[in-house]
PDB file of C-alpha atoms and ligand atoms in Angstrom:
ATOM      1  CA  MET J   1      -8.993 -69.090  77.500  1.00 93.00           C
ATOM      2  CA  GLU J   2      -8.326 -69.211  73.768  1.00 96.00           C
ATOM      3  CA  PHE J   3      -5.489 -67.082  72.450  1.00 97.00           C
ATOM      4  CA  HIS J   4      -4.970 -66.274  68.748  1.00 97.00           C
ATOM      5  CA  VAL J   5      -2.227 -64.126  67.251  1.00 97.00           C
ATOM      6  CA  TYR J   6      -2.675 -62.370  63.892  1.00 98.00           C
ATOM      7  CA  GLU J   7      -0.008 -60.832  61.654  1.00 97.00           C
ATOM      8  CA  THR J   8      -1.579 -57.370  61.759  1.00 97.00           C
ATOM      9  CA  ALA J   9      -3.680 -55.315  64.127  1.00 97.00           C
ATOM     10  CA  LYS J  10      -6.346 -54.955  61.449  1.00 96.00           C
ATOM     11  CA  ALA J  11      -6.629 -58.726  61.019  1.00 97.00           C
ATOM     12  CA  ALA J  12      -7.012 -59.253  64.795  1.00 98.00           C
ATOM     13  CA  CYS J  13      -9.727 -56.590  65.053  1.00 97.00           C
ATOM     14  CA  GLU J  14     -11.555 -57.862  61.974  1.00 96.00           C
ATOM     15  CA  ALA J  15     -11.543 -61.358  63.467  1.00 98.00           C
ATOM     16  CA  ALA J  16     -13.322 -59.929  66.514  1.00 98.00           C
ATOM     17  CA  GLY J  17     -15.917 -58.357  64.193  1.00 98.00           C
ATOM     18  CA  MET J  18     -16.413 -61.742  62.546  1.00 98.00           C
ATOM     19  CA  LEU J  19     -17.095 -63.385  65.915  1.00 98.00           C
ATOM     20  CA  LEU J  20     -19.749 -60.757  66.656  1.00 98.00           C
ATOM     21  CA  GLY J  21     -21.185 -61.127  63.160  1.00 98.00           C
ATOM     22  CA  ALA J  22     -21.288 -64.909  63.555  1.00 98.00           C
ATOM     23  CA  GLN J  23     -23.203 -64.477  66.817  1.00 98.00           C
ATOM     24  CA  ILE J  24     -25.763 -62.292  64.998  1.00 98.00           C
ATOM     25  CA  THR J  25     -26.252 -64.899  62.271  1.00 97.00           C
ATOM     26  CA  ARG J  26     -26.792 -67.584  64.935  1.00 97.00           C
ATOM     27  CA  LYS J  27     -29.269 -65.556  66.997  1.00 98.00           C
ATOM     28  CA  GLY J  28     -31.054 -62.591  65.424  1.00 97.00           C
ATOM     29  CA  ASP J  29     -32.023 -61.126  68.792  1.00 98.00           C
ATOM     30  CA  SER J  30     -28.556 -61.350  70.319  1.00 98.00           C
ATOM     31  CA  VAL J  31     -27.503 -59.043  73.112  1.00 98.00           C
ATOM     32  CA  LEU J  32     -24.118 -57.541  72.226  1.00 98.00           C
ATOM     33  CA  GLY J  33     -21.765 -55.975  74.742  1.00 98.00           C
ATOM     34  CA  LEU J  34     -19.845 -53.266  72.912  1.00 98.00           C
ATOM     35  CA  ALA J  35     -16.646 -51.326  73.525  1.00 98.00           C
ATOM     36  CA  THR J  36     -15.194 -47.999  72.436  1.00 96.00           C
ATOM     37  CA  GLY J  37     -11.571 -47.013  71.771  1.00 92.00           C
ATOM     38  CA  SER J  38      -9.359 -47.304  68.710  1.00 92.00           C
ATOM     39  CA  THR J  39      -9.133 -51.092  68.773  1.00 94.00           C
ATOM     40  CA  PRO J  40     -12.784 -51.982  68.029  1.00 96.00           C
ATOM     41  CA  ILE J  41     -13.095 -49.692  64.980  1.00 96.00           C
ATOM     42  CA  PRO J  42     -12.114 -52.359  62.381  1.00 96.00           C
ATOM     43  CA  ALA J  43     -14.469 -54.780  64.155  1.00 97.00           C
ATOM     44  CA  TYR J  44     -17.338 -52.351  63.605  1.00 98.00           C
ATOM     45  CA  GLU J  45     -16.235 -51.815  59.990  1.00 97.00           C
ATOM     46  CA  THR J  46     -16.499 -55.575  59.484  1.00 97.00           C
ATOM     47  CA  LEU J  47     -20.027 -55.604  60.937  1.00 98.00           C
ATOM     48  CA  VAL J  48     -21.083 -52.669  58.733  1.00 98.00           C
ATOM     49  CA  LYS J  49     -19.649 -54.431  55.667  1.00 98.00           C
ATOM     50  CA  TRP J  50     -21.597 -57.605  56.468  1.00 97.00           C
ATOM     51  CA  TYR J  51     -24.739 -55.573  57.126  1.00 98.00           C
ATOM     52  CA  ASN J  52     -24.405 -53.804  53.753  1.00 98.00           C
ATOM     53  CA  ARG J  53     -24.025 -57.170  52.039  1.00 97.00           C
ATOM     54  CA  GLY J  54     -27.190 -58.429  53.687  1.00 97.00           C
ATOM     55  CA  VAL J  55     -25.356 -61.034  55.760  1.00 96.00           C
ATOM     56  CA  ILE J  56     -26.507 -59.690  59.132  1.00 98.00           C
ATOM     57  CA  ASP J  57     -29.504 -57.729  60.351  1.00 98.00           C
ATOM     58  CA  PHE J  58     -29.591 -55.564  63.487  1.00 98.00           C
ATOM     59  CA  ASP J  59     -33.377 -55.145  63.610  1.00 98.00           C
ATOM     60  CA  ARG J  60     -33.737 -57.292  66.755  1.00 98.00           C
ATOM     61  CA  ILE J  61     -30.222 -56.783  68.141  1.00 98.00           C
ATOM     62  CA  VAL J  62     -29.862 -55.261  71.610  1.00 98.00           C
ATOM     63  CA  THR J  63     -26.634 -53.547  72.666  1.00 98.00           C
ATOM     64  CA  PHE J  64     -25.069 -52.552  75.969  1.00 98.00           C
ATOM     65  CA  ASN J  65     -21.884 -50.514  75.985  1.00 98.00           C
ATOM     66  CA  LEU J  66     -19.209 -50.964  78.600  1.00 97.00           C
ATOM     67  CA  ASP J  67     -18.837 -47.407  79.726  1.00 95.00           C
ATOM     68  CA  GLU J  68     -19.358 -43.686  79.278  1.00 95.00           C
ATOM     69  CA  TYR J  69     -17.722 -40.572  80.644  1.00 94.00           C
ATOM     70  CA  VAL J  70     -19.523 -38.848  83.494  1.00 94.00           C
ATOM     71  CA  GLY J  71     -20.534 -35.248  82.817  1.00 89.00           C
ATOM     72  CA  ILE J  72     -20.499 -35.475  79.032  1.00 90.00           C
ATOM     73  CA  ASP J  73     -23.832 -35.323  77.257  1.00 87.00           C
ATOM     74  CA  HIS J  74     -24.527 -38.097  74.741  1.00 85.00           C
ATOM     75  CA  LYS J  75     -24.713 -35.461  71.991  1.00 86.00           C
ATOM     76  CA  ASN J  76     -21.166 -34.292  72.771  1.00 89.00           C
ATOM     77  CA  PRO J  77     -18.947 -35.605  69.923  1.00 89.00           C
ATOM     78  CA  LEU J  78     -16.442 -36.831  72.523  1.00 89.00           C
ATOM     79  CA  SER J  79     -19.002 -39.000  74.294  1.00 93.00           C
ATOM     80  CA  TYR J  80     -18.849 -42.742  73.802  1.00 95.00           C
ATOM     81  CA  HIS J  81     -22.425 -42.592  72.592  1.00 96.00           C
ATOM     82  CA  ALA J  82     -21.338 -40.303  69.744  1.00 95.00           C
ATOM     83  CA  PHE J  83     -18.455 -42.683  69.003  1.00 95.00           C
ATOM     84  CA  MET J  84     -20.868 -45.594  68.709  1.00 97.00           C
ATOM     85  CA  ASP J  85     -23.228 -43.567  66.515  1.00 97.00           C
ATOM     86  CA  GLU J  86     -20.372 -42.675  64.202  1.00 96.00           C
ATOM     87  CA  HIS J  87     -18.817 -46.136  63.900  1.00 97.00           C
ATOM     88  CA  LEU J  88     -21.813 -48.449  64.104  1.00 98.00           C
ATOM     89  CA  PHE J  89     -25.289 -47.327  65.139  1.00 98.00           C
ATOM     90  CA  SER J  90     -25.824 -44.778  62.339  1.00 98.00           C
ATOM     91  CA  LYS J  91     -24.641 -47.297  59.737  1.00 98.00           C
ATOM     92  CA  VAL J  92     -26.862 -50.273  60.570  1.00 98.00           C
ATOM     93  CA  ASN J  93     -30.556 -50.777  61.327  1.00 98.00           C
ATOM     94  CA  VAL J  94     -30.221 -51.141  65.102  1.00 98.00           C
ATOM     95  CA  ARG J  95     -33.272 -49.640  66.840  1.00 98.00           C
ATOM     96  CA  PRO J  96     -32.424 -46.639  69.050  1.00 97.00           C
ATOM     97  CA  GLU J  97     -34.562 -48.099  71.832  1.00 97.00           C
ATOM     98  CA  ASN J  98     -32.389 -51.229  71.812  1.00 98.00           C
ATOM     99  CA  VAL J  99     -29.163 -49.279  72.339  1.00 98.00           C
ATOM    100  CA  HIS J 100     -27.910 -48.815  75.918  1.00 97.00           C
ATOM    101  CA  LEU J 101     -24.964 -46.959  77.404  1.00 97.00           C
ATOM    102  CA  PRO J 102     -24.517 -46.417  81.138  1.00 95.00           C
ATOM    103  CA  SER J 103     -25.243 -42.880  82.272  1.00 92.00           C
ATOM    104  CA  GLY J 104     -25.466 -40.877  85.456  1.00 88.00           C
ATOM    105  CA  HIS J 105     -23.179 -40.872  88.445  1.00 87.00           C
ATOM    106  CA  SER J 106     -25.164 -42.500  91.232  1.00 88.00           C
ATOM    107  CA  ALA J 107     -25.344 -46.010  92.650  1.00 90.00           C
ATOM    108  CA  ALA J 108     -28.995 -46.097  91.538  1.00 93.00           C
ATOM    109  CA  ALA J 109     -27.975 -45.353  87.937  1.00 92.00           C
ATOM    110  CA  GLY J 110     -25.513 -48.251  88.102  1.00 95.00           C
ATOM    111  CA  ALA J 111     -28.101 -50.611  89.564  1.00 96.00           C
ATOM    112  CA  ALA J 112     -30.578 -49.619  86.837  1.00 96.00           C
ATOM    113  CA  TYR J 113     -28.031 -50.516  84.160  1.00 97.00           C
ATOM    114  CA  ASP J 114     -27.379 -53.907  85.795  1.00 97.00           C
ATOM    115  CA  ALA J 115     -31.134 -54.527  85.905  1.00 97.00           C
ATOM    116  CA  ALA J 116     -31.540 -53.578  82.231  1.00 97.00           C
ATOM    117  CA  ILE J 117     -28.842 -56.088  81.239  1.00 98.00           C
ATOM    118  CA  ARG J 118     -30.546 -58.802  83.286  1.00 97.00           C
ATOM    119  CA  ALA J 119     -33.979 -57.916  81.843  1.00 97.00           C
ATOM    120  CA  ALA J 120     -32.564 -58.299  78.320  1.00 97.00           C
ATOM    121  CA  GLY J 121     -31.515 -61.839  79.214  1.00 97.00           C
ATOM    122  CA  GLY J 122     -27.812 -61.118  79.742  1.00 97.00           C
ATOM    123  CA  ILE J 123     -25.063 -60.416  77.239  1.00 98.00           C
ATOM    124  CA  ASP J 124     -24.432 -63.079  74.604  1.00 98.00           C
ATOM    125  CA  ILE J 125     -21.059 -61.791  73.463  1.00 98.00           C
ATOM    126  CA  GLN J 126     -18.968 -59.049  75.023  1.00 98.00           C
ATOM    127  CA  LEU J 127     -16.322 -57.214  72.996  1.00 98.00           C
ATOM    128  CA  LEU J 128     -13.431 -55.805  75.033  1.00 98.00           C
ATOM    129  CA  GLY J 129     -10.333 -53.710  74.461  1.00 97.00           C
ATOM    130  CA  ILE J 130      -7.715 -53.518  77.184  1.00 97.00           C
ATOM    131  CA  GLY J 131      -5.865 -50.620  78.727  1.00 94.00           C
ATOM    132  CA  ARG J 132      -2.097 -50.570  79.060  1.00 93.00           C
ATOM    133  CA  ASN J 133      -2.643 -51.033  82.808  1.00 92.00           C
ATOM    134  CA  GLY J 134      -4.882 -54.063  82.231  1.00 96.00           C
ATOM    135  CA  HIS J 135      -8.176 -52.242  82.681  1.00 94.00           C
ATOM    136  CA  ILE J 136     -11.271 -53.508  80.911  1.00 96.00           C
ATOM    137  CA  GLY J 137     -14.185 -51.136  80.435  1.00 92.00           C
ATOM    138  CA  PHE J 138     -12.623 -48.555  82.786  1.00 89.00           C
ATOM    139  CA  ASN J 139     -12.464 -51.114  85.576  1.00 92.00           C
ATOM    140  CA  GLU J 140      -9.158 -49.704  86.730  1.00 90.00           C
ATOM    141  CA  PRO J 141      -6.498 -51.526  88.812  1.00 92.00           C
ATOM    142  CA  ASP J 142      -7.686 -51.577  92.412  1.00 92.00           C
ATOM    143  CA  ASP J 143      -7.468 -53.548  95.661  1.00 95.00           C
ATOM    144  CA  LYS J 144     -10.670 -55.410  94.821  1.00 94.00           C
ATOM    145  CA  PHE J 145     -12.870 -56.222  91.856  1.00 94.00           C
ATOM    146  CA  THR J 146     -16.027 -54.102  91.539  1.00 91.00           C
ATOM    147  CA  TYR J 147     -18.886 -56.196  90.251  1.00 91.00           C
ATOM    148  CA  GLY J 148     -21.855 -54.029  89.253  1.00 95.00           C
ATOM    149  CA  THR J 149     -22.051 -50.884  87.133  1.00 97.00           C
ATOM    150  CA  HIS J 150     -20.334 -48.136  89.086  1.00 95.00           C
ATOM    151  CA  VAL J 151     -18.705 -44.738  88.857  1.00 94.00           C
ATOM    152  CA  VAL J 152     -14.922 -44.857  88.540  1.00 91.00           C
ATOM    153  CA  THR J 153     -12.237 -42.257  88.911  1.00 90.00           C
ATOM    154  CA  LEU J 154      -9.908 -42.637  85.970  1.00 89.00           C
ATOM    155  CA  THR J 155      -6.216 -43.263  86.649  1.00 86.00           C
ATOM    156  CA  GLU J 156      -3.591 -40.807  85.428  1.00 89.00           C
ATOM    157  CA  ASN J 157      -2.403 -43.514  83.018  1.00 84.00           C
ATOM    158  CA  THR J 158      -5.866 -43.743  81.406  1.00 85.00           C
ATOM    159  CA  ILE J 159      -6.345 -39.960  81.319  1.00 90.00           C
ATOM    160  CA  GLN J 160      -3.050 -39.618  79.437  1.00 90.00           C
ATOM    161  CA  ALA J 161      -3.958 -42.486  77.056  1.00 86.00           C
ATOM    162  CA  ASN J 162      -7.336 -40.896  76.255  1.00 87.00           C
ATOM    163  CA  ALA J 163      -6.017 -37.340  75.977  1.00 89.00           C
ATOM    164  CA  ARG J 164      -5.445 -37.953  72.257  1.00 87.00           C
ATOM    165  CA  PHE J 165      -9.175 -37.550  71.691  1.00 85.00           C
ATOM    166  CA  PHE J 166      -9.305 -34.189  73.541  1.00 87.00           C
ATOM    167  CA  ARG J 167      -7.529 -30.875  73.017  1.00 88.00           C
ATOM    168  CA  SER J 168      -5.512 -31.401  76.187  1.00 87.00           C
ATOM    169  CA  PRO J 169      -5.313 -33.913  79.082  1.00 88.00           C
ATOM    170  CA  ASP J 170      -7.050 -31.287  81.268  1.00 90.00           C
ATOM    171  CA  GLU J 171     -10.221 -31.742  79.211  1.00 88.00           C
ATOM    172  CA  VAL J 172     -10.439 -35.501  79.754  1.00 90.00           C
ATOM    173  CA  PRO J 173     -13.268 -36.186  82.214  1.00 92.00           C
ATOM    174  CA  ARG J 174     -11.968 -37.515  85.530  1.00 93.00           C
ATOM    175  CA  GLN J 175     -14.836 -39.930  86.024  1.00 94.00           C
ATOM    176  CA  ALA J 176     -16.657 -42.554  84.009  1.00 94.00           C
ATOM    177  CA  ILE J 177     -19.494 -44.988  84.658  1.00 95.00           C
ATOM    178  CA  SER J 178     -18.449 -48.530  83.873  1.00 95.00           C
ATOM    179  CA  MET J 179     -20.268 -51.836  83.519  1.00 95.00           C
ATOM    180  CA  GLY J 180     -18.268 -53.623  86.216  1.00 94.00           C
ATOM    181  CA  ILE J 181     -16.453 -56.917  86.220  1.00 96.00           C
ATOM    182  CA  GLY J 182     -19.503 -58.939  87.288  1.00 96.00           C
ATOM    183  CA  ASN J 183     -21.472 -58.001  84.181  1.00 96.00           C
ATOM    184  CA  ILE J 184     -18.478 -58.758  81.965  1.00 97.00           C
ATOM    185  CA  MET J 185     -17.958 -62.147  83.640  1.00 97.00           C
ATOM    186  CA  ALA J 186     -21.669 -62.930  83.282  1.00 97.00           C
ATOM    187  CA  ALA J 187     -21.508 -62.519  79.482  1.00 98.00           C
ATOM    188  CA  LYS J 188     -21.833 -65.884  77.766  1.00 98.00           C
ATOM    189  CA  CYS J 189     -18.733 -65.244  75.679  1.00 98.00           C
ATOM    190  CA  VAL J 190     -16.013 -62.582  75.883  1.00 98.00           C
ATOM    191  CA  VAL J 191     -13.779 -61.453  73.014  1.00 98.00           C
ATOM    192  CA  LEU J 192     -10.819 -59.302  74.033  1.00 98.00           C
ATOM    193  CA  VAL J 193      -8.730 -57.606  71.362  1.00 98.00           C
ATOM    194  CA  ALA J 194      -5.298 -56.101  72.039  1.00 98.00           C
ATOM    195  CA  THR J 195      -2.944 -54.653  69.467  1.00 98.00           C
ATOM    196  CA  GLY J 196       0.388 -52.845  69.513  1.00 97.00           C
ATOM    197  CA  ARG J 197       3.568 -53.148  71.559  1.00 97.00           C
ATOM    198  CA  ASP J 198       2.223 -50.976  74.377  1.00 96.00           C
ATOM    199  CA  LYS J 199      -0.401 -53.634  75.184  1.00 97.00           C
ATOM    200  CA  ALA J 200       2.125 -56.499  75.376  1.00 98.00           C
ATOM    201  CA  GLU J 201       2.612 -56.337  79.134  1.00 97.00           C
ATOM    202  CA  ALA J 202      -1.130 -56.160  79.760  1.00 98.00           C
ATOM    203  CA  VAL J 203      -1.674 -59.191  77.511  1.00 98.00           C
ATOM    204  CA  TYR J 204       1.064 -61.143  79.265  1.00 98.00           C
ATOM    205  CA  ASN J 205      -0.249 -60.284  82.731  1.00 98.00           C
ATOM    206  CA  THR J 206      -3.834 -61.084  81.692  1.00 98.00           C
ATOM    207  CA  ILE J 207      -2.999 -64.550  80.405  1.00 97.00           C
ATOM    208  CA  ARG J 208       0.038 -65.629  82.412  1.00 97.00           C
ATOM    209  CA  GLY J 209      -0.055 -63.479  85.526  1.00 97.00           C
ATOM    210  CA  PRO J 210      -1.829 -64.095  88.804  1.00 98.00           C
ATOM    211  CA  ILE J 211      -5.548 -63.311  88.936  1.00 98.00           C
ATOM    212  CA  THR J 212      -5.607 -59.986  90.732  1.00 98.00           C
ATOM    213  CA  PRO J 213      -7.672 -56.766  90.756  1.00 97.00           C
ATOM    214  CA  ARG J 214      -4.335 -55.007  90.117  1.00 97.00           C
ATOM    215  CA  VAL J 215      -4.717 -56.381  86.551  1.00 97.00           C
ATOM    216  CA  PRO J 216      -8.512 -56.346  86.120  1.00 97.00           C
ATOM    217  CA  ALA J 217      -8.435 -58.352  82.857  1.00 98.00           C
ATOM    218  CA  SER J 218      -6.677 -61.235  84.657  1.00 98.00           C
ATOM    219  CA  ILE J 219     -10.060 -62.347  86.023  1.00 98.00           C
ATOM    220  CA  LEU J 220     -10.895 -63.465  82.477  1.00 98.00           C
ATOM    221  CA  GLN J 221      -8.736 -66.544  83.198  1.00 98.00           C
ATOM    222  CA  LEU J 222     -11.827 -67.731  85.093  1.00 98.00           C
ATOM    223  CA  HIS J 223     -14.262 -67.086  82.229  1.00 98.00           C
ATOM    224  CA  PRO J 224     -15.505 -70.288  80.576  1.00 97.00           C
ATOM    225  CA  CYS J 225     -15.637 -68.758  77.083  1.00 98.00           C
ATOM    226  CA  CYS J 226     -12.980 -66.112  76.608  1.00 98.00           C
ATOM    227  CA  VAL J 227     -11.146 -65.508  73.330  1.00 98.00           C
ATOM    228  CA  ILE J 228      -8.144 -63.185  73.220  1.00 98.00           C
ATOM    229  CA  LEU J 229      -7.124 -61.905  69.803  1.00 98.00           C
ATOM    230  CA  THR J 230      -3.888 -59.964  69.336  1.00 98.00           C
ATOM    231  CA  ASP J 231      -1.417 -58.883  66.699  1.00 98.00           C
ATOM    232  CA  THR J 232       2.203 -60.069  66.869  1.00 97.00           C
ATOM    233  CA  GLU J 233       3.314 -56.933  68.747  1.00 97.00           C
ATOM    234  CA  ALA J 234       0.804 -57.302  71.562  1.00 98.00           C
ATOM    235  CA  ALA J 235       1.797 -60.987  71.789  1.00 97.00           C
ATOM    236  CA  SER J 236       5.512 -60.198  71.867  1.00 97.00           C
ATOM    237  CA  LEU J 237       6.022 -61.144  75.540  1.00 96.00           C
ATOM    238  CA  MET J 238       4.185 -64.463  75.129  1.00 94.00           C
ATOM    239  CA  LYS J 239       7.078 -66.104  73.282  1.00 79.00           C
ATOM    240  CA  ASP J 240       8.110 -69.050  75.524  1.00 63.00           C
TER     241      ASP J 240
HETATM  242  P1  LIG C   1      -7.833 -48.450  72.849  1.00 94.38           P
HETATM  243  O1  LIG C   1      -8.471 -48.500  74.301  1.00 94.38           O
HETATM  244  O2  LIG C   1      -8.548 -49.472  72.039  1.00 94.38           O
HETATM  245  O3  LIG C   1      -8.096 -47.062  72.366  1.00 94.38           O
HETATM  246  O4  LIG C   1      -6.376 -48.752  73.006  1.00 94.38           O
HETATM  247  C1  LIG C   1      -8.661 -49.734  74.926  1.00 94.38           C
HETATM  248  C2  LIG C   1      -9.075 -49.536  76.362  1.00 94.38           C
HETATM  249  O5  LIG C   1      -8.566 -48.616  77.011  1.00 94.38           O
HETATM  250  O6  LIG C   1      -9.886 -50.330  76.840  1.00 94.38           O
END
């Protein structure tokens, strides 16, 4: 695991964007694993800036997102698909047919997503945020790790954290479909970004804690190419 601390949240997130951009320059048909949430926004801004300068081209890029709410249509502005359209897809030349987000709420839908990732040759670089409870891609704390794409019931903690995007916590969907730890671990490289004081415990437990499904991100200790980028606040418990 590589761990880098930046002075500001923006610098940490932009560094993640640069790692994705570098991957695109190395391999024009890269398969990117993408994430939603507040943290990746500056990473996507960096990619859009490089695209506008002609540094990177998305024409042959394939993307797979980590997760999507269940029961929300992709045209709904609160869907993760709409988020991706707003922050990245509408601003670069990625082909709509190369863009994938999980959908549905059945085991078959999950298996189809796993198969699509495999058919694309696997994910070259996976961008991740982290929840305050250590979740990655809505893989919530549990008694065991869940490997394939699956439907998850969101924890109260996550519903409250995501309520800021909705009019009230009651409107936050209770379920999501998430890529699963196995797909994340199978990515060739993983870049996790965490910023702000409220992520400090999750960062500490991910890097220094025991590997446990109670802190889903802790399994990244076993990933052969995992980079964790944080600001000083999210690294504040890592001092010794
Ligand atoms: P955030 O979400 O970037 O909005 O904090 C991260 C996550 O919950 O994975």
